[in-house]
Short mmCIF file of C-alpha atoms in Angstrom, two decimals:
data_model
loop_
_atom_site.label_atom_id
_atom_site.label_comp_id
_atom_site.label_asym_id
_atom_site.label_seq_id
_atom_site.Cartn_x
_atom_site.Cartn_y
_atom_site.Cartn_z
CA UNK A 1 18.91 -38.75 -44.86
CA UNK A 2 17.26 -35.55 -46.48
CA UNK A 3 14.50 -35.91 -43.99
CA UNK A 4 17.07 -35.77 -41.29
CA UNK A 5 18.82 -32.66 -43.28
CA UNK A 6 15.00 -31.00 -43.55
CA UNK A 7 14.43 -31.32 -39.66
CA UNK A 8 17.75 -29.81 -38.14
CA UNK A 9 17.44 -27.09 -40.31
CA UNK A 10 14.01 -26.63 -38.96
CA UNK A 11 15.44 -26.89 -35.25
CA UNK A 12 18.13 -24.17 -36.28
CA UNK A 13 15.60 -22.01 -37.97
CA UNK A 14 13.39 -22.87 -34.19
CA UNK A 15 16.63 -22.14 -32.25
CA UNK A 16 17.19 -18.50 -34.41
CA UNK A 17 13.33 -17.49 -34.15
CA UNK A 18 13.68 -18.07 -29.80
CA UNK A 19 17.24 -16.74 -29.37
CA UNK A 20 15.91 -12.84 -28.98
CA UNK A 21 13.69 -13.95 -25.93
CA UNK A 22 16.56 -15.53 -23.63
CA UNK A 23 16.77 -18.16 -21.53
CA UNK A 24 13.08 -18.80 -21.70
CA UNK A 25 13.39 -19.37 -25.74
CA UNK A 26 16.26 -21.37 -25.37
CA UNK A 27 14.36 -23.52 -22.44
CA UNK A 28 11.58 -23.36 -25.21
CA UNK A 29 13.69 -24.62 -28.07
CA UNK A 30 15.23 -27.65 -25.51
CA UNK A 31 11.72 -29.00 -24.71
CA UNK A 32 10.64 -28.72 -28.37
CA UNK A 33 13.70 -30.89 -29.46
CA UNK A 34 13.02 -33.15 -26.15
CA UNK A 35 9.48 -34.11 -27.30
CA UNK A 36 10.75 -34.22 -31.11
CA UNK A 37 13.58 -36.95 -30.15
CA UNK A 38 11.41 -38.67 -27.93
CA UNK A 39 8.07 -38.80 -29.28
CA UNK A 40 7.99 -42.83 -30.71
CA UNK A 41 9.83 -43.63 -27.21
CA UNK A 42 7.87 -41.76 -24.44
CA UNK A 43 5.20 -39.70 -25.67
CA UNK A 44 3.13 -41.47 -27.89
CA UNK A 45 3.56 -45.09 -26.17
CA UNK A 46 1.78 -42.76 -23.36
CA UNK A 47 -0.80 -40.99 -25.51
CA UNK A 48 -1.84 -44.53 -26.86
CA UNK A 49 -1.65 -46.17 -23.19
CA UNK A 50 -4.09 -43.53 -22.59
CA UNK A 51 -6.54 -43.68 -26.01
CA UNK A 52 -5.95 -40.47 -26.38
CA UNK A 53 -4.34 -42.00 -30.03
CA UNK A 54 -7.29 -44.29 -30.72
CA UNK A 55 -10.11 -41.72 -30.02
CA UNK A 56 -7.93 -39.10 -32.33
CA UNK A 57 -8.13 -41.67 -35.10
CA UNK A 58 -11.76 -42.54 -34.18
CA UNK A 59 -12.84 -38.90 -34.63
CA UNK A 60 -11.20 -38.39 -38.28
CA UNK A 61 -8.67 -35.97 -37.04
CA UNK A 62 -5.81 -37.38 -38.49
CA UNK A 63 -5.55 -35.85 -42.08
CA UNK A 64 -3.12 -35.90 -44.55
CA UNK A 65 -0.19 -33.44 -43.44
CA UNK A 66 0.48 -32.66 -39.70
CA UNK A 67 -0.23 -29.30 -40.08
CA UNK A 68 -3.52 -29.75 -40.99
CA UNK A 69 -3.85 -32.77 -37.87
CA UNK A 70 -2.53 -30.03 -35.70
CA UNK A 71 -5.64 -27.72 -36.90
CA UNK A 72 -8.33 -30.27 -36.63
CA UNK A 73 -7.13 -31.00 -33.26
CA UNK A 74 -6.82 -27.27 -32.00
CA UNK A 75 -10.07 -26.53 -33.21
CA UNK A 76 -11.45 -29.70 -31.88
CA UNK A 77 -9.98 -28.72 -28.21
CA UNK A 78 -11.63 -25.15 -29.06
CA UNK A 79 -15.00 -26.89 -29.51
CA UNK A 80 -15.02 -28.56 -26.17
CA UNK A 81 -13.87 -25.74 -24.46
CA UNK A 82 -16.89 -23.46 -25.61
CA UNK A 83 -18.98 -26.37 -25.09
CA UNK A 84 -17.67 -27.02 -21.43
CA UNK A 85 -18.46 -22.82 -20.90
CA UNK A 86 -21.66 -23.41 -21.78
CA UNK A 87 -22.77 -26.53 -19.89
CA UNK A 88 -21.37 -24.54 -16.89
CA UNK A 89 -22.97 -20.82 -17.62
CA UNK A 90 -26.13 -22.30 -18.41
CA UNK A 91 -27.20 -24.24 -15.29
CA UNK A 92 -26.02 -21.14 -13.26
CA UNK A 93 -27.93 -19.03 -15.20
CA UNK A 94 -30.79 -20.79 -14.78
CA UNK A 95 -30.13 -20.80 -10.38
CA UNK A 96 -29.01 -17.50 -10.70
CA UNK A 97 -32.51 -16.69 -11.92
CA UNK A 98 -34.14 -18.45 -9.35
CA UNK A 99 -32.30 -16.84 -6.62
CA UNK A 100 -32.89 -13.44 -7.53
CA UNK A 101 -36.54 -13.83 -8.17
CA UNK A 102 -37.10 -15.84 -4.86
CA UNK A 103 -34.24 -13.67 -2.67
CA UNK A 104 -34.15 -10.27 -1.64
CA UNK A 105 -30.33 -9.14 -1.07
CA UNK A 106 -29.62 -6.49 -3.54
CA UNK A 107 -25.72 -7.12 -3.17
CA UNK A 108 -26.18 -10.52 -5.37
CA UNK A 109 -24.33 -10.24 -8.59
CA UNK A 110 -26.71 -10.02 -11.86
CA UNK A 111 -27.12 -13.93 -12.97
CA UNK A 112 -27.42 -12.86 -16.45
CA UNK A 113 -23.50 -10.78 -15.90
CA UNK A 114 -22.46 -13.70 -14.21
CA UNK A 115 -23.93 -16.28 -16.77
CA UNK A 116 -21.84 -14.63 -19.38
CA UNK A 117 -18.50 -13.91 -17.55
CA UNK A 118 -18.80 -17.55 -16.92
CA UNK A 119 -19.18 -18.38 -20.54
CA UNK A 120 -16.56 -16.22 -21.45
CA UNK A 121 -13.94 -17.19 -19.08
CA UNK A 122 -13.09 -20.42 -21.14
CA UNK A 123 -12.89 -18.30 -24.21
CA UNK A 124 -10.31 -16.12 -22.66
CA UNK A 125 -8.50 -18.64 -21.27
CA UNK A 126 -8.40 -20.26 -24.96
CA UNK A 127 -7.79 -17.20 -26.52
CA UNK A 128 -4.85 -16.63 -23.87
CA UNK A 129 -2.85 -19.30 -24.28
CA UNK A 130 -3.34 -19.39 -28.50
CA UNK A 131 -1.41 -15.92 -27.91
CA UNK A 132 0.98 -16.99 -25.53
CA UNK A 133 2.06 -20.08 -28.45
CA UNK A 134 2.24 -17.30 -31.24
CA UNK A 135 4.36 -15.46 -28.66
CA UNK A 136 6.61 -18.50 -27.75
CA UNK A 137 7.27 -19.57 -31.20
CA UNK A 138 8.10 -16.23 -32.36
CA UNK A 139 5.40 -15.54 -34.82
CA UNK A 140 4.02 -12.61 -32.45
CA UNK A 141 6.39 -10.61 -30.81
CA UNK A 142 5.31 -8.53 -27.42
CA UNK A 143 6.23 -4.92 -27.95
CA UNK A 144 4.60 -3.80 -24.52
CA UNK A 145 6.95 -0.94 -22.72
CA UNK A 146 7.76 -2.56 -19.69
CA UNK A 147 9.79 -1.21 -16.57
CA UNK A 148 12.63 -4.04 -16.93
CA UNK A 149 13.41 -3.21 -21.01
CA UNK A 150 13.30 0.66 -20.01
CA UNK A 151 16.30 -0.42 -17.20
CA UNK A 152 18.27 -2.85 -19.35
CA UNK A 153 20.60 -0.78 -20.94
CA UNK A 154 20.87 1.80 -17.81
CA UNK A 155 23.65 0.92 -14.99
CA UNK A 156 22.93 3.08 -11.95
CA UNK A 157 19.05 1.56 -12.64
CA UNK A 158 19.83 -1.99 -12.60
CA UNK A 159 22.12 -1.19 -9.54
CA UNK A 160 19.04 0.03 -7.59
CA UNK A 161 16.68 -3.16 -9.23
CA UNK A 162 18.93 -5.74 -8.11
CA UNK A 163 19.55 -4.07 -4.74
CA UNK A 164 16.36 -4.36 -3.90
CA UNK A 165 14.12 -6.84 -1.96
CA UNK A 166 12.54 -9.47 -4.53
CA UNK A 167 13.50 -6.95 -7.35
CA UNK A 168 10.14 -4.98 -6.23
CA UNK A 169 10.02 -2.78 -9.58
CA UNK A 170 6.88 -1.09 -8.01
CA UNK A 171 8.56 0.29 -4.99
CA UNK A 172 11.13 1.78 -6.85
CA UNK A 173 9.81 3.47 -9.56
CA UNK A 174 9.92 6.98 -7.81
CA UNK A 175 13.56 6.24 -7.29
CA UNK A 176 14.00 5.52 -10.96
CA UNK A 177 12.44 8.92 -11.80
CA UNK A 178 14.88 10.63 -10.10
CA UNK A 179 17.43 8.45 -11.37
CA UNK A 180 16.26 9.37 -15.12
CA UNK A 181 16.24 13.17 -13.82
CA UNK A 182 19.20 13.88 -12.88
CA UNK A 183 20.88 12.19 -15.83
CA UNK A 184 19.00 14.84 -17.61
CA UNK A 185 20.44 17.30 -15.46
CA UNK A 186 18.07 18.00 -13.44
CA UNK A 187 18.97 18.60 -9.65
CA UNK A 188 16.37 16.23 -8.08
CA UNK A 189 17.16 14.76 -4.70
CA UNK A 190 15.63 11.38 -3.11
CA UNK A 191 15.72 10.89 0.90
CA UNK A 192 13.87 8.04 2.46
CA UNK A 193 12.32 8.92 5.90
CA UNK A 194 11.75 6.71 8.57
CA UNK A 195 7.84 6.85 10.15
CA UNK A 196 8.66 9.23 13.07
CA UNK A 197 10.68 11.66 10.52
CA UNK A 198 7.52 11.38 8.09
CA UNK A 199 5.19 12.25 10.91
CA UNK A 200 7.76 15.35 11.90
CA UNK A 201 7.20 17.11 8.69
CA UNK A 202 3.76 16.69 8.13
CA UNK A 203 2.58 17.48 11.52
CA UNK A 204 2.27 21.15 11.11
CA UNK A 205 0.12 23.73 10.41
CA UNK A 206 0.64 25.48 6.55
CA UNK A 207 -0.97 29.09 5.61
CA UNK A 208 -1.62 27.40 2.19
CA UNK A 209 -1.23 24.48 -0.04
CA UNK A 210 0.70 26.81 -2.62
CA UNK A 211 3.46 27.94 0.26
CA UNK A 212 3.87 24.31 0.73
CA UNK A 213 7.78 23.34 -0.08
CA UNK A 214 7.94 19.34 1.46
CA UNK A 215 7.10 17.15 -0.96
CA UNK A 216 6.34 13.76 0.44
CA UNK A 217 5.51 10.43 -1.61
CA UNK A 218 4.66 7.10 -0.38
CA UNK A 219 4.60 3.78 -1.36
CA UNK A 220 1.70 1.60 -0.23
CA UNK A 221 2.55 -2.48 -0.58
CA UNK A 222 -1.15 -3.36 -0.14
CA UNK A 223 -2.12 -1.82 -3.16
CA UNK A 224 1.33 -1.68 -4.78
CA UNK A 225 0.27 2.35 -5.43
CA UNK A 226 1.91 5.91 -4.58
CA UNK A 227 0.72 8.71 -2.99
CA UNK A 228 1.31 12.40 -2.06
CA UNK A 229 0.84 13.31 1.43
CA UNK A 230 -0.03 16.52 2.24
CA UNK A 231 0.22 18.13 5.64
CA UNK A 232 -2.06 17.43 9.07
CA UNK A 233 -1.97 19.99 11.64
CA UNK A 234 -4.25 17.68 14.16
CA UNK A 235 -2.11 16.11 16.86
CA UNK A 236 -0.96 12.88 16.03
CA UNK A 237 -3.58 11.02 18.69
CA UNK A 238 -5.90 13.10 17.44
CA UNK A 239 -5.33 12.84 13.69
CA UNK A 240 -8.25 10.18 13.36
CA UNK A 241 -10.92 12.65 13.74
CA UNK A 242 -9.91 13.15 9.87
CA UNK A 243 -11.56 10.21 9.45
CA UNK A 244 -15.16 11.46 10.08
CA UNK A 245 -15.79 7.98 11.36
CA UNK A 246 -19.44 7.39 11.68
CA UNK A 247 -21.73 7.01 14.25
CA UNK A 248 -19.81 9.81 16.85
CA UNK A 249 -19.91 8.22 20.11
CA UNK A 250 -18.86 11.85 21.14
CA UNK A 251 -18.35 15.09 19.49
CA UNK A 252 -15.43 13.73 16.31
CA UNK A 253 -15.10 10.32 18.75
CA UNK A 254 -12.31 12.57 20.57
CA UNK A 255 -13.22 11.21 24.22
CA UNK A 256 -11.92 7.76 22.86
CA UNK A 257 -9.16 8.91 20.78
CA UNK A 258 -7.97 10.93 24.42
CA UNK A 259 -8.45 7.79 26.10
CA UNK A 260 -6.12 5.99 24.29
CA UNK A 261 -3.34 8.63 24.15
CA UNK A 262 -3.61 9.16 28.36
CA UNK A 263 -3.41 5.31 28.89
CA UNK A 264 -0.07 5.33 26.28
CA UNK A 265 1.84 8.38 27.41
CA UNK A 266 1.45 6.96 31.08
CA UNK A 267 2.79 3.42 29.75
CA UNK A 268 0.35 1.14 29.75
CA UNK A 269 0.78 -2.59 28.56
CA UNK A 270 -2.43 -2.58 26.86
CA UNK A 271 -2.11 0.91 25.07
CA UNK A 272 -0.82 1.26 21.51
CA UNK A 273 0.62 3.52 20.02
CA UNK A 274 -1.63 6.13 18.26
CA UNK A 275 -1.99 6.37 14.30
CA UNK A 276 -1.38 9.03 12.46
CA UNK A 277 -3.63 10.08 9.34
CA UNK A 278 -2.99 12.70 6.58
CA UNK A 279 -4.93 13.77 3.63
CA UNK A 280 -3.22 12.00 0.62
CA UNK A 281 -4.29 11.72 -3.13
CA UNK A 282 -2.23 8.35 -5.71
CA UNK A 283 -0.16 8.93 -8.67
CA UNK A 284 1.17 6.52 -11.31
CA UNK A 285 3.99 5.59 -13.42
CA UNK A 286 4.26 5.57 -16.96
CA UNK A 287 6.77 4.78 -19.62
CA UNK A 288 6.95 4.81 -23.33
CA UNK A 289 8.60 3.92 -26.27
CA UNK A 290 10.84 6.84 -26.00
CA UNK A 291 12.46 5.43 -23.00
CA UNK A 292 11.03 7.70 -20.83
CA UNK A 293 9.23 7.68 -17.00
CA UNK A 294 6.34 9.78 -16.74
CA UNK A 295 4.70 10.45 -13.50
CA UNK A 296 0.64 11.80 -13.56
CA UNK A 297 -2.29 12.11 -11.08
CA UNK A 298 -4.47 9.36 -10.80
CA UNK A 299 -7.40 10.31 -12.95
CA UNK A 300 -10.79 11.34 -11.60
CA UNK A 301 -9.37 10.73 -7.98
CA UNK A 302 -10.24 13.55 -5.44
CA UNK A 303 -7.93 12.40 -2.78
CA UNK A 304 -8.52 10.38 0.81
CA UNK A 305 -7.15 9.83 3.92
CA UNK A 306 -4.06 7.41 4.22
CA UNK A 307 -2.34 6.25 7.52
CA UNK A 308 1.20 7.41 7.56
CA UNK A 309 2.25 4.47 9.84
CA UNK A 310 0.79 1.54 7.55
CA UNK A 311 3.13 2.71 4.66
CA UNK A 312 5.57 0.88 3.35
CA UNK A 313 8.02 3.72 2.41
CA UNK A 314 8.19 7.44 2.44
CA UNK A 315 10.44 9.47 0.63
CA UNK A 316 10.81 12.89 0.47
CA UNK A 317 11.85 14.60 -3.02
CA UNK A 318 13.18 17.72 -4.32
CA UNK A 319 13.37 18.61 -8.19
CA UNK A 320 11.57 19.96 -10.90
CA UNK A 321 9.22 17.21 -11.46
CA UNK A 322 7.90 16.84 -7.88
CA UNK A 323 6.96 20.43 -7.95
CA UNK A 324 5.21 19.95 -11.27
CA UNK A 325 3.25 17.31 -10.09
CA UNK A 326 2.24 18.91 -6.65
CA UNK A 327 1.55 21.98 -8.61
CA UNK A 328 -1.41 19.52 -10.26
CA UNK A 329 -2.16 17.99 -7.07
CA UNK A 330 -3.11 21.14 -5.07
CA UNK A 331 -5.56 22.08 -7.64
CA UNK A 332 -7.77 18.86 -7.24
CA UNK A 333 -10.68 20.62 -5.43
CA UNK A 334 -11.29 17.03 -2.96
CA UNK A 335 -7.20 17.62 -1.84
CA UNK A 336 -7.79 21.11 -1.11
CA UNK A 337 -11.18 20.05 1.07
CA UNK A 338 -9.52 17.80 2.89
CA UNK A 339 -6.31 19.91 3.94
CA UNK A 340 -8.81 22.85 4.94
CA UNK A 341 -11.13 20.21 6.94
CA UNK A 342 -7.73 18.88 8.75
CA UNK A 343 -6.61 22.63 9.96
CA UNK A 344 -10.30 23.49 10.16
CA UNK A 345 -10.87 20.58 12.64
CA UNK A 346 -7.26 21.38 14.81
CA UNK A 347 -9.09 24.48 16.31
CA UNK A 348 -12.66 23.28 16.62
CA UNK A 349 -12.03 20.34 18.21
CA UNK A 350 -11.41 21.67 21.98
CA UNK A 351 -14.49 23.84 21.02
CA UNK A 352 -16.24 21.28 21.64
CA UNK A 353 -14.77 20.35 25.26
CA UNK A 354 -15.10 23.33 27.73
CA UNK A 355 -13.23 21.34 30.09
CA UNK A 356 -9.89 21.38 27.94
CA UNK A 357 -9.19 24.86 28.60
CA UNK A 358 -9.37 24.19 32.51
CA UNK A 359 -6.93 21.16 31.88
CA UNK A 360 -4.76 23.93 29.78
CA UNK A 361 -4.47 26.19 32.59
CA UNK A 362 -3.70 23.72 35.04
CA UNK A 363 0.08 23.57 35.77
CA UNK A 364 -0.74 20.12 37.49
CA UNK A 365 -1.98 18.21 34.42
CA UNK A 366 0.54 16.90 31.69
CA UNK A 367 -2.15 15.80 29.11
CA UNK A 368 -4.54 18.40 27.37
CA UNK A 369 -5.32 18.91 23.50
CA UNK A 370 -4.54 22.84 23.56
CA UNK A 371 -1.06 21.39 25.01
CA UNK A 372 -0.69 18.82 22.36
CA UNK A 373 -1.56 21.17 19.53
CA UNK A 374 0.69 23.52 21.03
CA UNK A 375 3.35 21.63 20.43
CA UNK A 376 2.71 21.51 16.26
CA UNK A 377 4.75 24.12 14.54
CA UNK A 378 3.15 26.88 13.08
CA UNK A 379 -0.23 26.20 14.26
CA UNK A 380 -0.29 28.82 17.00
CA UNK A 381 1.40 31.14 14.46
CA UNK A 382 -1.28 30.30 11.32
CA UNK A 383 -4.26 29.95 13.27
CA UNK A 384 -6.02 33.49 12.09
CA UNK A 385 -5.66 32.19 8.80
CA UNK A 386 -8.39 29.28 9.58
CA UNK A 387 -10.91 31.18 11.71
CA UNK A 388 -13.25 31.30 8.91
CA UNK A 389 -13.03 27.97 8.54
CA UNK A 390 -13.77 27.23 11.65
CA UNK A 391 -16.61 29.02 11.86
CA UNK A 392 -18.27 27.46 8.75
CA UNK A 393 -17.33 23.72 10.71
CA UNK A 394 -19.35 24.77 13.62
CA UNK A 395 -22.26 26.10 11.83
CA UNK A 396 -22.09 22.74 9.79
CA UNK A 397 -22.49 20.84 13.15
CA UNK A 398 -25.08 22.74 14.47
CA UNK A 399 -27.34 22.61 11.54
CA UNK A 400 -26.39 18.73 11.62
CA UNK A 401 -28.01 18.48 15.30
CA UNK A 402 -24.23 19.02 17.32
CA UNK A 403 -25.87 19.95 20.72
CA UNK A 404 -22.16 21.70 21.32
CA UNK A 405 -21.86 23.40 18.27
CA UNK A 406 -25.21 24.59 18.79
CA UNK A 407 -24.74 26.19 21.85
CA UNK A 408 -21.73 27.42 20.16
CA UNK A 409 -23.83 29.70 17.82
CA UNK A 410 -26.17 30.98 20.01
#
C-alpha cells in the first residue's frame, strides 16, 4: 500500500513538473503512466519475446536500484552508438582516401571532413535526444526567444498568426513589426502590393538612393528570407541585362531579350511573359527577451539581383523603422553599385544598337527600346544625372574587347 502511496505521488509530482509545457507535457505525462500501468502486461512480455530481457541480464546491466539499471543501460546504448560511428567513418575514410588520391575532381568533399562529420553525426544525434529527455521531463527548461512566446500574450498578433496560411510565422514577421510599432505609437503603415503594382513603383528612374521615399520589402518562400528592393529604371523586358549573364550572345544578350518581348506584345502562344529584375539586398528578424522585434541588415551581404515576379509577397511600408533601416541599406557600397549599374545600363544599352534610333523615329513601328524606356517615369527627366556613368560603362566595354563600345570611343 505505501508503495502504491510512493508512486502516485511521483505521477503527481510528473504531472506538476509537465503542466507548464501544455498539451505536449500532458501527452508526455499520459504515455509515462501508460507504460507504468502496463509494463508486466504489454511491455516486458514483448521485451522478453524479443531477448532484449535476457541479453540485458546476460550483460550485467541489471544492478541493484533502477536508477542505476537505467544508467548502465544509457551508457551501454551510448557505447554502441559511438561504436556504430566509427565502424561507418572508418571504412569511408579509408575509400575516401583512395578516391582522392586516384581521382582528379576538385569538387569532392575532403574524406578526412567527411570521415569525421560521419563520426560525429551519431554523437549529435545521442547528444540530441539526451537533451530533448532533460527537456521533456522538466529538468531543463528551453528559454530560447521564439516568435510564438513573443505573440502569446498580444491579440491583434495572434489575429494576424492564425489568419494566416499554415500559421507561416516567417511571412509575417514584417507585419508583426509594424504591428509592435504602432502600439508604440509610431505611425507605420503596411500595404501589400500585387506583382504588377510592385513592378509600377520600382520601374523608374531615381536622381539618388538618398531621395528615395518607396520603401519596398519582400518575402521570398524559397529561402523563407526578406529583402529590400530598390529601384530599376531598365524596361521591364529588358531588366535581365542586370543580370550580366555570361557568355553575351550579343552586346548585354539584348537581341534575345527583344525577341522575346516582340513575339509577347504581338500575342504569341509560345511567348511568356517577361521577368522583371531589381537590385535587392536581405534583412532579418530578431527578438529578445525584452519582448521586442528587431529588424537588421544581413551581415557582410553586399546585395544581388532578385526577380520581382518569383516573390512570394511584397509589401510596401511607411514608418520610422523602414526609413532607419533603408538609411543602412543605401550605404552598403555593393547596393549602391548595383542601382548605379541598373540606371547606368538604361542609357547605354541602345548605344549599342544604331538601328534603335531608326526604329524610334519611325511612326510605323510600335516596338523600340528608346520607346519602352520612354515610357519609365523620370528617366527622360534624370538622365543628365547618369551621363557619367555611362560613360565609365562604355569605356569598361571597350577595354573588355566590346567591338561597339569601342567604336563608341573612338
Amino acid at each position: 500500500m505505501l508503495q502504491d502511496l510512493l508512486w502516485l505521488y511521483g505521477a503527481k509530482r510528473q504531472y506538476d513538473i509537465q503542466k507548464e509545457a501544455g498539451l505536449a507535457g500532458l501527452i508526455g505525462v499520459i504515455a509515462t503512466l501508460f507504460i507504468i500501468l502496463q509494463w508486466d502486461n504489454l511491455f516486458f512480455p514483448f521485451l522478453n519475446a524479443i531477448g532484449l530481457v535476457e541479453l540485458v541480464q546476460d550483460a550485467d546491466l541489471v544492478d541493484k536500484t533502477i536508477r542505476e539499471t537505467f544508467i548502465n543501460i544509457s551508457l551501454t546504448a551510448l557505447f554502441f552508438i559511438l561504436a556504430l560511428g566509427f565502424s561507418m567513418a572508418l571504412p569511408m575514410l579509408f575509400l575516401m582516401s583512395i578516391v582522392a588520391i586516384v581521382g582528379k575532381d576538385t569538387s569532392r568533399p575532403n574524406p578526412l571532413q567527411f570521415a569525421v562529420g560521419l563520426l560525429f553525426l551519431p554523437i549529435m544525434l545521442a547528444v540530441y535526444i539526451v537533451l530533448k529527455l532533460l527537456q521533456f521531463f522538466g529538468i531543463l527548461k528551453d528559454d530560447r526567444d521564439t516568435v510564438e512566446k513573443y505573440i502569446n500574450d498580444n491579440v491583434s498578433m495572434k489575429k494576424v498568426v492564425s489568419n494566416t496560411k499554415a500559421k507561416q510565422l516567417d511571412s509575417e514577421l514584417l507585419h508583426l513589426l509594424t504591428i509592435q510599432e504602432n502600439q508604440k505609437g509610431e505611425m507605420v503603415s503596411y500595404n501589400e502590393l500585387t506583382h504588377e503594382e510592385a513592378i509600377t513603383v520600382l520601374n523608374r528612374a531615381i536622381p539618388s538612393l538618398e531621395d528615395n521615399s518607396d520603401f519596398l520589402f519582400a518575402f521570398d518562400e524559397q529561402y523563407k528570407c526578406w529583402y529590400i528592393l530598390f529601384p530599376n529604371p531598365i524596361p521591364v523586358f529588358a531588366s535581365e541585362t542586370l543580370l550580366d549573364t555570361r557568355p553575351e550572345v550579343s552586346p548585354f544578350n539584348f537581341e534575345k531579350l527583344s525577341r522575346a518581348q516582340l513575339a509577347f506584345s504581338t500575342g504569341s502562344s509560345l511567348a511568356t511573359k517577361p521577368l522583371f529584375y531589381v537590385p535587392a539586398i536581405p534583412i532579418t528578424f530578431e527578438y529578445d527577451t525584452t519582448k521586442k522585434i528587431f529588424i537588421k541588415l544581413v551581415s557582410n551581404h553586399n546585395g544581388f539581383v532578385a526577380c520581382v515576379d518569383k516573390l512570394a509577397k511584397i509589401v510596401k511600408v511607411k514608418g520610422a523603422f523602414a526609413n532607419n533601416i533603408y538609411s543602412c541599406a543605401v550605404k552598403n557600397a555593393g547596393i549602391k553599385t548595383l542601382v548605379n549599374k541598373a540606371h547606368s545600363y538604361a542609357y547605354t544599352i541602345p548605344l549599342a544598337y544604331p538601328e534603335e534610333v531608326n526604329m524610334f523615329k519611325d511612326p510605323s513601328c510600335t516596338f523600340s527600346y528608346y520607346k519602352a524606356l520612354q515610357e519609365v517615369p523620370y528617366s527622360t527627366k534624370y538622365c543628365e544625372l547618369y551621363k557619367s556613368l555611362v560613360f565609365e560603362t562604355v569605356h569598361h566595354k571597350a577595354a573588355s574587347g566590346h567591338l561597339w563600345a569601342k567604336g563608341l570611343v573612338k
